[in-house]
Coordinates of C-alpha atoms and ligand atoms in Angstrom, one line a residue:
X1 CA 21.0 -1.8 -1.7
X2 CA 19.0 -4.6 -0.1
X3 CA 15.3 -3.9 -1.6
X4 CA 12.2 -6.2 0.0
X5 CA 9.2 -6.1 -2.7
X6 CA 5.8 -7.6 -1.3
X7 CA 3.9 -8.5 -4.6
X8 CA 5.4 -10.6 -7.5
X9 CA 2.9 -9.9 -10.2
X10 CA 3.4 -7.3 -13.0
X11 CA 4.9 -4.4 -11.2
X12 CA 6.9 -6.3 -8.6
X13 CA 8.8 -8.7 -11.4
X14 CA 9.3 -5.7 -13.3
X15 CA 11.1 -4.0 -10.6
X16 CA 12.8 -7.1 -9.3
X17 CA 14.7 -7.6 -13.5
X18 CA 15.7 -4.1 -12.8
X19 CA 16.6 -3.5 -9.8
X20 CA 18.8 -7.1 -9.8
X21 CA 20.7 -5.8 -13.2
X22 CA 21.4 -2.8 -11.4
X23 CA 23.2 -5.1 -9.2
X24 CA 20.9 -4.6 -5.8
X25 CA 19.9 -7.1 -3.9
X26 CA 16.2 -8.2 -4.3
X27 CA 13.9 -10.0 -1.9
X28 CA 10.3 -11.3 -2.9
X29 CA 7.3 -12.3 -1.5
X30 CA 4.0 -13.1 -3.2
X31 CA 0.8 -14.5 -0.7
X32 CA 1.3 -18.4 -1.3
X33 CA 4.8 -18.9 -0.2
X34 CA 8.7 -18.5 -1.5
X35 CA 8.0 -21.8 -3.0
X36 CA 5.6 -20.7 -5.9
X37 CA 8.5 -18.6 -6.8
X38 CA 10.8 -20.3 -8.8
X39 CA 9.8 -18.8 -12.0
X40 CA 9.7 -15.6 -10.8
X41 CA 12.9 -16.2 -9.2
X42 CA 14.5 -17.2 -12.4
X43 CA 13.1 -14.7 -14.0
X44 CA 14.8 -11.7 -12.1
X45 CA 17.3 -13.2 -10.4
X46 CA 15.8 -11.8 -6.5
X47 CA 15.2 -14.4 -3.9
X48 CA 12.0 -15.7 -2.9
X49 CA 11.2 -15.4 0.7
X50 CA 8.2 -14.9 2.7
X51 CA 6.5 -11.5 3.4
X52 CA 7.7 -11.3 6.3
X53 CA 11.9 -11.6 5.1
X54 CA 11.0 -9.4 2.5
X55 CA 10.2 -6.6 5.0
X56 CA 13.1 -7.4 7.3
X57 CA 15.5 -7.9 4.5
X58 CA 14.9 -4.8 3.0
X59 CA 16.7 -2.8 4.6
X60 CA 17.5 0.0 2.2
X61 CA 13.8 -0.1 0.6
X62 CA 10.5 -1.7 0.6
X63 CA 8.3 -2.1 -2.3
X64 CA 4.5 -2.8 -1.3
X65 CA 2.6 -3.8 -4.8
X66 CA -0.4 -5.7 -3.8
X67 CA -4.0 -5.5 -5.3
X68 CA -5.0 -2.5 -3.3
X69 CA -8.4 -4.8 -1.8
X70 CA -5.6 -6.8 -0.8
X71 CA -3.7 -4.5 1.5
X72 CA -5.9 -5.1 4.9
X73 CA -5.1 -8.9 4.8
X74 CA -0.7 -8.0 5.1
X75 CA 0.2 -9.1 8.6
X76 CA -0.1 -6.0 11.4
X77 CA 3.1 -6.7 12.8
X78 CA 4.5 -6.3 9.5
X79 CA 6.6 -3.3 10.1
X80 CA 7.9 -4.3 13.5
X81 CA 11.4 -4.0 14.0
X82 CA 11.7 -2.3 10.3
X83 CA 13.7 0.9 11.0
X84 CA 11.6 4.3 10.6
X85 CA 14.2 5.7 8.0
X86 CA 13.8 2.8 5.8
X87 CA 10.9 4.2 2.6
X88 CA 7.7 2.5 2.1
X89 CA 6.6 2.2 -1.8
X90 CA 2.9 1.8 -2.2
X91 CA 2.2 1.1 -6.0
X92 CA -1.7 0.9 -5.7
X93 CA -4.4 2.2 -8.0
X94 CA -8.1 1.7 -7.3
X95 CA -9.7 -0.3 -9.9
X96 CA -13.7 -0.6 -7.7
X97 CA -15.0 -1.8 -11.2
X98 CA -12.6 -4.8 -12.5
X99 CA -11.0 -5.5 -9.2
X100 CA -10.7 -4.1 -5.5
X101 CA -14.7 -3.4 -5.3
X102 CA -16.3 -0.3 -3.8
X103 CA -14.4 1.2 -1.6
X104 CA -15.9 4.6 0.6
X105 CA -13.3 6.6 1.8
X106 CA -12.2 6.8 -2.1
X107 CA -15.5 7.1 -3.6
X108 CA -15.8 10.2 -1.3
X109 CA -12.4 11.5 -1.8
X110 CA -11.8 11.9 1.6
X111 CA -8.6 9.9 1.2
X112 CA -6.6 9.2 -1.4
X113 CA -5.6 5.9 -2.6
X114 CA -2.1 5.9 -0.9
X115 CA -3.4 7.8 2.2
X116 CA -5.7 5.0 3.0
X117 CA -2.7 2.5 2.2
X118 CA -0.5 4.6 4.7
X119 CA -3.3 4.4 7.4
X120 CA -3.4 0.5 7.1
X121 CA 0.4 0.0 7.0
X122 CA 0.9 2.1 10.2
X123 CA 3.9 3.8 8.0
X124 CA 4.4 6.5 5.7
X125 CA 4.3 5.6 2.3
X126 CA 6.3 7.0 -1.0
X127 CA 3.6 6.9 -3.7
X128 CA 5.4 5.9 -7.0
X129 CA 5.3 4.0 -10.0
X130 CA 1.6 3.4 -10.1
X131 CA 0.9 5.8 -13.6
X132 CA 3.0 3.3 -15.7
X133 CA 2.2 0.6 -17.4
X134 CA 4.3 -2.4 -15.9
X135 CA 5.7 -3.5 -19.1
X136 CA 6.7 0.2 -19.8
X137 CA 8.3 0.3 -16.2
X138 CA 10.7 -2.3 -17.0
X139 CA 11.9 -1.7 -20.4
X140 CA 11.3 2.0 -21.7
X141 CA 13.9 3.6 -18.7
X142 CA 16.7 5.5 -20.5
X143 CA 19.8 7.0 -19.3
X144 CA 19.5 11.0 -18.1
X145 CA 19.5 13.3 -20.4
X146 CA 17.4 11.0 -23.6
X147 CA 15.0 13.6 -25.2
X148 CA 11.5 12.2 -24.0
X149 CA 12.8 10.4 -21.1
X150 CA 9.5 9.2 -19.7
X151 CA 8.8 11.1 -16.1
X152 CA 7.5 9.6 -12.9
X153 CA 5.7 11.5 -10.0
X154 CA 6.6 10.8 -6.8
X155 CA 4.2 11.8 -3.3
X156 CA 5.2 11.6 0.4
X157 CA 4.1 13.3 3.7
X158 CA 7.9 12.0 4.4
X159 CA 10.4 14.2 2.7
X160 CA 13.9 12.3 3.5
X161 CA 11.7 8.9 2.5
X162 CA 10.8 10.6 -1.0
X163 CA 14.5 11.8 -1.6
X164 CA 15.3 8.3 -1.0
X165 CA 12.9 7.3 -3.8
X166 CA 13.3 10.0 -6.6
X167 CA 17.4 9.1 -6.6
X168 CA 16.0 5.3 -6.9
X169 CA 13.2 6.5 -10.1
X170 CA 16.3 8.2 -11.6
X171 CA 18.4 5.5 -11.7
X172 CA 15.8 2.9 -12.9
X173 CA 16.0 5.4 -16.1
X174 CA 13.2 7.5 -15.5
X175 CA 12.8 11.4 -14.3
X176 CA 11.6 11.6 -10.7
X177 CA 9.0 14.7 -10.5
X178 CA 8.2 15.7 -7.1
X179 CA 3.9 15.5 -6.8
X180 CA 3.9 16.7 -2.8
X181 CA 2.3 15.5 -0.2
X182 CA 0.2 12.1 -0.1
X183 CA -3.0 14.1 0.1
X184 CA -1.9 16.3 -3.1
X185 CA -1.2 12.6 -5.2
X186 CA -4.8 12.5 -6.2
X187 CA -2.7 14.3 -10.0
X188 CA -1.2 11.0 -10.6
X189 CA -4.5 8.6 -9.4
X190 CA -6.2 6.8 -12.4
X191 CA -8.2 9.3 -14.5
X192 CA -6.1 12.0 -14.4
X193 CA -4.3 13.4 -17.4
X194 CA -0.8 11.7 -16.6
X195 CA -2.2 8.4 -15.6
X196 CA -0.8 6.0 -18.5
X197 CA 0.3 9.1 -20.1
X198 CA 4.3 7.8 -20.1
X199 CA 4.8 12.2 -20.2
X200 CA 8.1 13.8 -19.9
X201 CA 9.7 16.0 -17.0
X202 CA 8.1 19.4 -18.5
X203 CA 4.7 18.4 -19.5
X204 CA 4.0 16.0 -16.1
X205 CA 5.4 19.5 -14.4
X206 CA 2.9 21.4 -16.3
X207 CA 0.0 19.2 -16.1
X208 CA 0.3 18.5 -12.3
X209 CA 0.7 22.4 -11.9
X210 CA -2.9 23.0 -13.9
X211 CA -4.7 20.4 -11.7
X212 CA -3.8 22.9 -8.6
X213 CA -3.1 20.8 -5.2
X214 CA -6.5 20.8 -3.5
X215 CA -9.2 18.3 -5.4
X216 CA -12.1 19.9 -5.8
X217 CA -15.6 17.9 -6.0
X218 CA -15.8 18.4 -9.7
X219 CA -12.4 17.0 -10.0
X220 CA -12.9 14.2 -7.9
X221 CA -16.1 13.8 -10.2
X222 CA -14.4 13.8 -13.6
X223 CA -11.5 11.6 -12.2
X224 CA -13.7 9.0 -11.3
X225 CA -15.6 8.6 -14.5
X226 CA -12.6 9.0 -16.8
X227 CA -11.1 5.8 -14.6
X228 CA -15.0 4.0 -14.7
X229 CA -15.1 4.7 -18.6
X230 CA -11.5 3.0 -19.1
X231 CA -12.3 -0.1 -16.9
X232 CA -15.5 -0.5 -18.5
X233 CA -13.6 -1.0 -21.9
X234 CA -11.4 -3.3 -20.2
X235 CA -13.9 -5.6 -19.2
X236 CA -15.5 -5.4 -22.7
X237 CA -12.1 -6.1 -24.4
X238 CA -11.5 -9.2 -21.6
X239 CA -15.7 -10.5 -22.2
X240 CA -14.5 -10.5 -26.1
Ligands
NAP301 N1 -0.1 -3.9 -13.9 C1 0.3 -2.7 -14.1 O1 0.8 -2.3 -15.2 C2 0.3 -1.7 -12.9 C3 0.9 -0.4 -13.2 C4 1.0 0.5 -12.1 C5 0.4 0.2 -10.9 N2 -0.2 -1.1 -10.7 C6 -0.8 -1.3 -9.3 O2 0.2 -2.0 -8.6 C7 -0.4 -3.0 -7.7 C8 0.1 -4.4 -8.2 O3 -0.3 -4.6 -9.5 P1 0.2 -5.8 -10.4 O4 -0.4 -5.7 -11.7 O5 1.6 -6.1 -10.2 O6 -0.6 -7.0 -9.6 P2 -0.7 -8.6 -10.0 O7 0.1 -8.8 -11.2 O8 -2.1 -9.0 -9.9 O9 0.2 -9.2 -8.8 C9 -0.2 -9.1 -7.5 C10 0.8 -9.7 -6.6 O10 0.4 -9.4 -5.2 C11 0.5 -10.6 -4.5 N3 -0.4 -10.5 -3.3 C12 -1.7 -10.4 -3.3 N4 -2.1 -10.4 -2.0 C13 -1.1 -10.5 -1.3 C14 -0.9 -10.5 0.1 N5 -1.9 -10.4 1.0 N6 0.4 -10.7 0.6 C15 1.4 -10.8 -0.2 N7 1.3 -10.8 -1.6 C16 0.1 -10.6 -2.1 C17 0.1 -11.7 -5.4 O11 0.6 -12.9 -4.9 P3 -0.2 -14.3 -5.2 O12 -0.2 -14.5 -6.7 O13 0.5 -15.3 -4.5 O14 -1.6 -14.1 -4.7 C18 0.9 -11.3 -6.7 O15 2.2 -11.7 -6.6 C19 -1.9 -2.8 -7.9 O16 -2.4 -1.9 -7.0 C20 -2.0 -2.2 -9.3 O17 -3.2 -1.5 -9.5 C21 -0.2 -2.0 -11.7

């Protein structure tokens, strides 16, 4: 497959060594320019390009893994020209504390992370791969079948889009577990009992199925201050 990824940091090099030894063909932008991507390049063996390419020359997939404060600065004709059937990955978590700042329509809960994403994009987005740790992502996938094969939920309002995705999540080595739509993927959000959690097929099942699929206030509540607590200890572990 041709696969665009917009981001070259920790989740979109991970990806790119994959996806390239799986033999696809990987395009990748960062925001500076294909020339600051040499290393990167190396690395994983995709081609640097600008955002732009990476969007046109994916033509099977696009991966979006930005900082999610980041997302409104991606060009608005980004899109154009990028055929309706092709999925969109959004990666994002919202880190307000260490990171992406305050954001309303999240503190409120009135969308989640990837809905507001969707809404900027103008496209319907395939959330995925945000609840594992990048380094996990690229090296613990195993073949189908291992005992404790690590699981991965996958949300979309677009249901050919997540197909699409889950056969990609399965052969990257990991189980693809259907989390419905993009308003339901709040149960993979950081905070939640899966986030980090690296769970298998049957418990991510279990666990999505306890959180039920409408976020209640006291949800929303705990959520939030699970995800404040573990940034806070992030920033004390970076301050020394
Ligand atoms: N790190 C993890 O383990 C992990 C796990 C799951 C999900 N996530 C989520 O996935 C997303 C990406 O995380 P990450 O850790 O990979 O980030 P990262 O290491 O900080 O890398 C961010 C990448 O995005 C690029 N970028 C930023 N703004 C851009 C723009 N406007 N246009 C094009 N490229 C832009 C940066 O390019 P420049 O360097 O040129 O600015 C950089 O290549 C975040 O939402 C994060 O929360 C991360």
């Amino acid at each position: 497959m041709n696969i665009g990824i917009i981001g070259a940091g920790n989740i979109g090099s991970a990806l790119a060594v994959q996806l390239t030894s799986l033999g696809h063909s990987v395009y990748i932008a960062n925001s500076r320019g294909p020339e600051t991507l040499k290393d990167v390049a190396q690395k994983t063996g995709a081609t640097p390009v600008t955002v732009q390419e990476a969007a046109q020359r994916g033509t099977d997939i696009i991966v979006v893994t930005i900082p999610l404060k980041n997302i409104p600065d991606l060009p608005n004709d980004l899109f154009d020209g990028v055929a309706p059937e092709v999925p969109i990955i959004d990666t994002s978590n919202y880190y307000p504390l260490l990171r992406d700042g305050q954001m309303p329509e999240l503190e409120t809960g009135d969308l989640t992370e990837s809905e507001w994403v969707q809404q900027h994009l103008g496209r319907p987005v395939v959330k995925v791969f945000n609840n594992i740790h990048a380094e996990h992502l690229e090296k613990n996938g195993k073949p189908a079948g291992t005992p404790g094969r690590i699981a991965l939920p996958v949300a979309s309002d677009d249901a050919a889009a997540k197909q699409k995705v889950m056969a990609l999540v399965e052969e990257l080595g990991f189980d693809a577990v259907d989390d419905g739509s993009l308003h339901e993927s709040w149960r993979q959000q950081p905070g939640t009992p899966s986030y980090g959690a690296d769970m298998p097929a049957d418990k991510l099942r279990e666990h999505l199925a306890s959180l039920g699929t409408k976020r209640t206030e006291e949800q929303h509540a705990e959520f939030l201050a699970n995800h404040a607590n573990m940034e806070r200890g992030i920033i004390k572990q970076l301050q020394g």
